[in-house]
Coordinates of C-alpha atoms in Angstrom, one line a residue:
M1 CA -0.2 -0.2 -0.2
P2 CA 1.8 3.4 -1.1
T3 CA 2.5 5.5 1.8
H4 CA 0.2 8.3 1.2
K5 CA -2.8 5.9 1.4
R6 CA -1.5 4.1 4.3
F7 CA -1.7 7.9 6.0
A8 CA -5.3 8.6 4.3
V9 CA -6.3 5.4 6.5
R10 CA -4.7 6.0 9.6
T11 CA -6.2 9.5 9.5
C12 CA -9.6 8.6 9.3
I13 CA -9.2 5.8 11.9
F14 CA -8.3 8.6 14.4
L15 CA -10.9 10.7 13.4
L16 CA -13.4 8.2 14.0
I17 CA -12.1 7.3 17.5
F18 CA -11.9 10.6 18.4
S19 CA -16.0 11.3 17.8
M20 CA -17.0 8.4 19.4
L21 CA -15.1 9.5 22.5
L22 CA -16.7 12.5 22.4
A23 CA -20.2 11.0 21.5
G24 CA -19.4 8.9 24.3
C25 CA -19.9 11.3 26.8
Q26 CA -23.6 11.6 26.1
A27 CA -23.6 7.5 26.0
T28 CA -24.2 4.9 28.4
K29 CA -21.2 3.0 29.8
K30 CA -21.9 -0.3 27.7
E31 CA -22.8 2.1 24.6
T32 CA -19.5 3.4 25.1
G33 CA -17.6 0.6 25.8
T34 CA -18.7 -1.4 22.8
A35 CA -18.2 1.3 20.3
V36 CA -14.8 2.6 21.2
G37 CA -13.8 -1.6 22.1
A38 CA -14.7 -2.4 18.4
V39 CA -12.7 0.7 16.8
L40 CA -10.0 0.9 19.3
G41 CA -8.9 -2.8 19.2
G42 CA -8.9 -2.7 15.3
T43 CA -7.0 0.1 15.5
V44 CA -4.3 -1.4 18.3
G45 CA -3.6 -4.2 15.8
L46 CA -3.6 -2.1 12.8
F47 CA -1.0 0.3 14.2
F48 CA 1.3 -2.3 16.2
G49 CA 0.8 -5.4 14.4
K50 CA 3.8 -6.9 12.2
G51 CA 4.1 -8.5 9.3
A52 CA 1.3 -11.4 9.4
G53 CA 0.7 -10.6 12.4
K54 CA -0.6 -7.1 11.4
A55 CA -3.8 -8.6 10.1
I56 CA -4.7 -11.0 12.5
A57 CA -4.3 -8.3 15.3
I58 CA -6.7 -6.3 13.8
G59 CA -9.3 -9.6 14.0
I60 CA -8.9 -10.3 17.8
G61 CA -8.5 -7.0 18.6
A62 CA -12.1 -6.3 16.8
L63 CA -13.2 -9.6 18.1
A64 CA -12.2 -9.0 22.0
G65 CA -13.6 -5.2 21.7
G66 CA -16.8 -5.6 19.1
F67 CA -17.9 -9.3 19.9
I68 CA -17.3 -10.3 23.3
G69 CA -17.1 -7.0 24.5
N70 CA -20.2 -6.0 22.7
Q71 CA -22.5 -8.2 24.6
I72 CA -20.9 -7.4 28.0
G73 CA -20.2 -3.7 27.7
G74 CA -17.2 -4.3 28.9
Y75 CA -17.8 -5.9 32.1
L76 CA -15.0 -9.0 31.5
D77 CA -11.4 -8.5 32.5
E78 CA -9.1 -8.8 29.7
Q79 CA -8.0 -12.0 31.1
D80 CA -11.5 -13.3 31.4
R81 CA -12.2 -12.3 28.0
L82 CA -8.8 -14.1 26.4
A83 CA -10.1 -17.0 28.1
V84 CA -13.8 -16.9 26.8
E85 CA -12.1 -16.7 23.3
R86 CA -9.9 -20.0 23.7
E87 CA -12.6 -21.5 25.2
S88 CA -15.0 -20.8 21.9
A89 CA -12.2 -21.7 19.7
K90 CA -11.8 -25.0 21.4
A91 CA -15.5 -25.6 21.5
L92 CA -15.6 -24.7 17.6
S93 CA -12.9 -27.1 17.2
Q94 CA -13.8 -30.0 19.2
S95 CA -17.4 -30.0 20.1
K96 CA -20.3 -32.1 18.7
D97 CA -23.4 -30.5 17.8
G98 CA -25.7 -29.8 20.7
E99 CA -23.1 -30.1 23.2
T100 CA -22.4 -27.1 25.7
V101 CA -19.0 -26.0 26.8
K102 CA -19.3 -24.3 30.4
W103 CA -16.4 -22.0 31.6
E104 CA -16.4 -20.1 35.2
N105 CA -13.8 -17.5 36.5
P106 CA -14.6 -18.3 40.6
D107 CA -12.5 -15.1 41.5
T108 CA -14.4 -12.6 39.2
K109 CA -17.9 -14.6 39.1
A110 CA -17.6 -14.3 35.4
K111 CA -18.9 -17.2 33.4
A112 CA -19.8 -18.7 29.8
E113 CA -21.8 -21.1 27.8
I114 CA -20.9 -22.1 24.3
K115 CA -23.4 -24.3 22.5
I116 CA -22.4 -25.4 19.2
E117 CA -26.1 -25.5 17.5
K118 CA -25.5 -27.1 14.1
T119 CA -22.4 -28.0 11.1
E120 CA -22.8 -27.6 7.8
T121 CA -20.6 -26.9 4.7
I122 CA -21.1 -23.8 2.8
E123 CA -19.3 -21.7 0.0
R124 CA -17.5 -18.9 0.2
E125 CA -14.5 -16.7 -0.8
V126 CA -11.5 -16.4 1.1
P127 CA -8.6 -14.4 0.2
I128 CA -5.3 -15.6 -0.7
V129 CA -1.8 -14.5 -1.5
R130 CA 0.2 -16.5 -4.3
R131 CA 3.1 -16.0 -6.4
K132 CA 3.0 -14.9 -10.0
E133 CA 4.1 -17.9 -11.1
V134 CA 1.8 -20.1 -9.5
E135 CA -1.3 -21.5 -10.9
K136 CA -4.7 -20.0 -9.7
P137 CA -6.8 -22.6 -8.0
G138 CA -9.9 -23.4 -9.1
K139 CA -12.6 -24.2 -6.3
L140 CA -10.9 -25.5 -3.2
T141 CA -12.0 -27.8 -0.5
L142 CA -11.1 -25.8 2.7
I143 CA -8.5 -27.4 4.8
G144 CA -6.5 -24.6 6.8
E145 CA -3.9 -26.8 8.7
A146 CA -0.8 -27.7 9.5
Y147 CA 0.4 -30.9 7.4
E148 CA 3.6 -32.4 7.2
I149 CA 5.3 -33.9 4.6
L150 CA 5.6 -37.4 4.3
T151 CA 8.6 -37.9 2.1
D152 CA 10.8 -35.5 0.1
S153 CA 8.6 -34.2 -2.5
N154 CA 8.3 -32.0 -5.7
V155 CA 5.9 -29.2 -5.0
R156 CA 4.6 -28.0 -8.9
L157 CA 3.5 -24.9 -10.1
G158 CA 0.2 -26.2 -10.6
P159 CA -2.1 -29.1 -10.1
S160 CA -0.7 -31.7 -12.1
M161 CA 2.4 -33.5 -12.8
D162 CA 2.3 -31.1 -16.0
Y163 CA 3.8 -28.6 -14.3
D164 CA 7.3 -27.4 -13.6
V165 CA 8.9 -28.2 -9.6
A166 CA 8.7 -24.8 -8.3
K167 CA 10.6 -26.4 -4.9
V168 CA 11.7 -29.8 -3.1
L169 CA 10.2 -30.4 0.7
K170 CA 12.3 -32.3 2.7
K171 CA 10.5 -35.1 4.7
G172 CA 8.8 -33.8 8.0
S173 CA 8.8 -30.2 6.7
V174 CA 5.5 -28.3 8.0
V175 CA 3.4 -26.4 5.6
L176 CA -0.1 -25.0 5.7
A177 CA -2.4 -27.1 3.9
V178 CA -4.8 -24.1 2.4
G179 CA -7.1 -26.9 0.4
Q180 CA -7.5 -29.5 -2.1
V181 CA -8.1 -28.4 -5.6
K182 CA -12.0 -29.8 -6.2
G183 CA -12.3 -33.1 -8.0
K184 CA -8.5 -33.5 -7.6
N185 CA -5.7 -35.3 -5.5
W186 CA -3.5 -31.9 -5.5
I187 CA -3.3 -29.8 -2.6
L188 CA -2.5 -26.0 -2.4
V189 CA 0.3 -25.6 0.2
N190 CA 1.7 -22.3 1.8
Q191 CA 5.1 -21.1 3.1
N192 CA 5.9 -17.8 4.9
R193 CA 2.5 -16.4 4.1
Q194 CA 2.6 -17.2 0.4
A195 CA 1.2 -20.1 -1.8
I196 CA 4.2 -21.4 -3.0
G197 CA 2.3 -24.3 -5.1
Y198 CA 0.6 -28.0 -5.3
I199 CA 1.6 -31.1 -4.1
H200 CA -0.1 -34.5 -4.1
A201 CA -2.0 -35.5 -1.9
S202 CA -0.6 -38.7 -1.4
L203 CA 2.8 -37.1 -0.1
I204 CA 1.2 -35.0 2.5
G205 CA -0.9 -35.6 5.6
K206 CA -2.2 -34.1 9.2
E207 CA 0.7 -33.6 11.6
G208 CA 1.3 -37.0 13.7
T209 CA 0.8 -39.1 10.2
L210 CA 4.7 -40.3 10.5
E211 CA 4.3 -41.2 13.9
K212 CA 1.7 -43.4 13.5
Q213 CA 3.4 -44.9 10.0
K214 CA 6.2 -45.5 12.6
V215 CA 4.2 -47.1 15.1
A216 CA 2.1 -49.3 12.2
A217 CA 5.9 -50.7 11.2
K218 CA 7.0 -51.2 14.6
E219 CA 9.9 -49.0 14.1
P220 CA 11.5 -48.1 17.5
A221 CA 9.5 -45.3 19.2
V222 CA 11.8 -41.7 18.9
M223 CA 10.4 -39.0 21.1
T224 CA 9.5 -36.1 18.9
P225 CA 9.5 -32.5 20.6
A226 CA 5.8 -31.0 20.1
H227 CA 6.4 -28.2 17.7
D228 CA 7.2 -24.5 19.1
L229 CA 4.2 -22.0 18.5
D230 CA 6.9 -19.1 18.1
A231 CA 9.3 -21.2 16.1
L232 CA 6.5 -22.1 13.5
S233 CA 5.9 -20.2 10.4
E234 CA 3.6 -16.8 10.6
D235 CA 1.3 -19.1 8.5
L236 CA 0.7 -21.6 11.3
Q237 CA 0.6 -19.5 14.7
T238 CA -3.2 -18.3 14.4
A239 CA -4.6 -22.0 14.2
K240 CA -7.2 -22.6 17.0
A241 CA -7.8 -18.7 17.4
V242 CA -11.2 -17.2 16.4
R243 CA -11.9 -13.4 14.8
P244 CA -13.8 -12.0 12.4
A245 CA -13.1 -12.8 8.5
V246 CA -9.9 -11.3 7.3
D247 CA -10.5 -9.1 4.1
L248 CA -8.5 -8.8 1.4
D249 CA -7.7 -5.3 1.5
E250 CA -6.5 -6.2 5.3
M251 CA -4.8 -8.9 4.2
V252 CA -2.7 -6.8 0.9
A253 CA -2.3 -3.9 3.8
S254 CA -0.5 -6.2 6.2
Y255 CA 2.5 -7.0 3.6
P256 CA 5.4 -4.6 3.0
D257 CA 5.2 -2.3 0.1
D258 CA 8.8 -2.9 -1.3
E259 CA 10.2 -5.2 -4.0
T260 CA 9.7 -8.4 -2.1
T261 CA 6.2 -8.4 -2.9
E262 CA 6.0 -7.4 -6.7
D263 CA 5.8 -11.0 -7.7
L264 CA 3.0 -11.7 -5.2
I265 CA -1.0 -11.5 -6.2
A266 CA -3.5 -11.5 -3.9
E267 CA -7.2 -12.4 -4.8
R268 CA -10.1 -14.3 -3.5
V269 CA -10.8 -18.0 -4.3
E270 CA -13.8 -20.0 -3.9
V271 CA -14.0 -22.7 -1.3
E272 CA -15.9 -25.1 0.5
A273 CA -15.6 -24.9 4.2
P274 CA -16.7 -26.2 7.6
A275 CA -19.1 -23.7 9.5
R276 CA -20.5 -23.9 12.8
T277 CA -23.8 -21.8 14.0
V278 CA -22.7 -21.3 18.2
T279 CA -24.5 -19.5 20.7
M280 CA -22.7 -17.8 23.3
K281 CA -24.1 -16.8 26.6
V282 CA -21.7 -14.7 29.0
S283 CA -22.5 -13.6 32.8
T284 CA -20.9 -11.4 35.2
P285 CA -22.1 -9.9 38.5
K286 CA -23.1 -6.8 36.5
G287 CA -25.3 -8.4 33.6
E288 CA -25.5 -11.2 31.3
E289 CA -26.0 -11.2 27.5
E290 CA -26.4 -13.9 24.5
K291 CA -25.2 -13.8 20.9
T292 CA -25.4 -16.6 18.1
V293 CA -23.3 -16.1 15.3
V294 CA -21.8 -18.3 12.2
A295 CA -18.3 -19.2 12.1
S296 CA -16.3 -20.5 9.4
K297 CA -12.6 -22.2 8.9
G298 CA -10.3 -19.6 7.4
T299 CA -7.6 -20.9 5.4
D300 CA -4.9 -20.6 8.1
G301 CA -7.2 -22.7 10.4
A302 CA -8.5 -19.8 12.5
W303 CA -12.8 -19.7 12.8
E304 CA -13.6 -16.6 11.3
I305 CA -17.2 -15.1 12.3
L306 CA -19.1 -14.4 9.3

């Protein structure tokens, strides 16, 4: 994004926050906490996020200020908000339809009930960034998970053996599996926030597949350390999070405006993705609120509020 556009965006945000703060003088605590919390949460991410974390910080800040914060007008403290977000992500990833996850902080008396109402598959568009030489994908069946390379494998510029090799990935490498090309056994993979190409589905599997293969082959057990979240590429650090859906413009703005991005293309692609309807009830000694939303998987594994 050119410098003058970035300056204009930031100026507009400052003016918006200032006007809300003035309006807050005549608003209730709940109304003020909701409005300012949502905008300020997003703004903190915009100014202080870095790289991939910048777009993600916008999302998480807006979630804390606009989704959870909207329901209880700022009654939850920061630790309780983060705890409720973690429980929400856990419920979306693991709970069955009709199941309710309960959380409580005995010290603050804050409580939350997160119920998964239903699960379905929806069609939506998601933003991706790819190198120019990588073939644009058709419709994808969304995966959005960390996968490991099962054997030294070629990553190709398109979803077939007819395409040139983009790079070779070593056995055990971890990548972000964005999605499988509809009707084909080829998976689009990300590294360093870029779609680097396609790998055949037989050469890649969910994390833990290699260990399962060793057990099946009765090989000697080898203790392998868990992946350090901070050591993973930026593509994989947001899995299991909950946030509003990432907009294409937000994603583009999170990349540096220099020669390193000249060969990148940002675009929306069609995907079939899992979606879950969830009802959240949050209460504190000061009040109680309830809201039902639809969340869908994003390309990086985070659950996005639609």
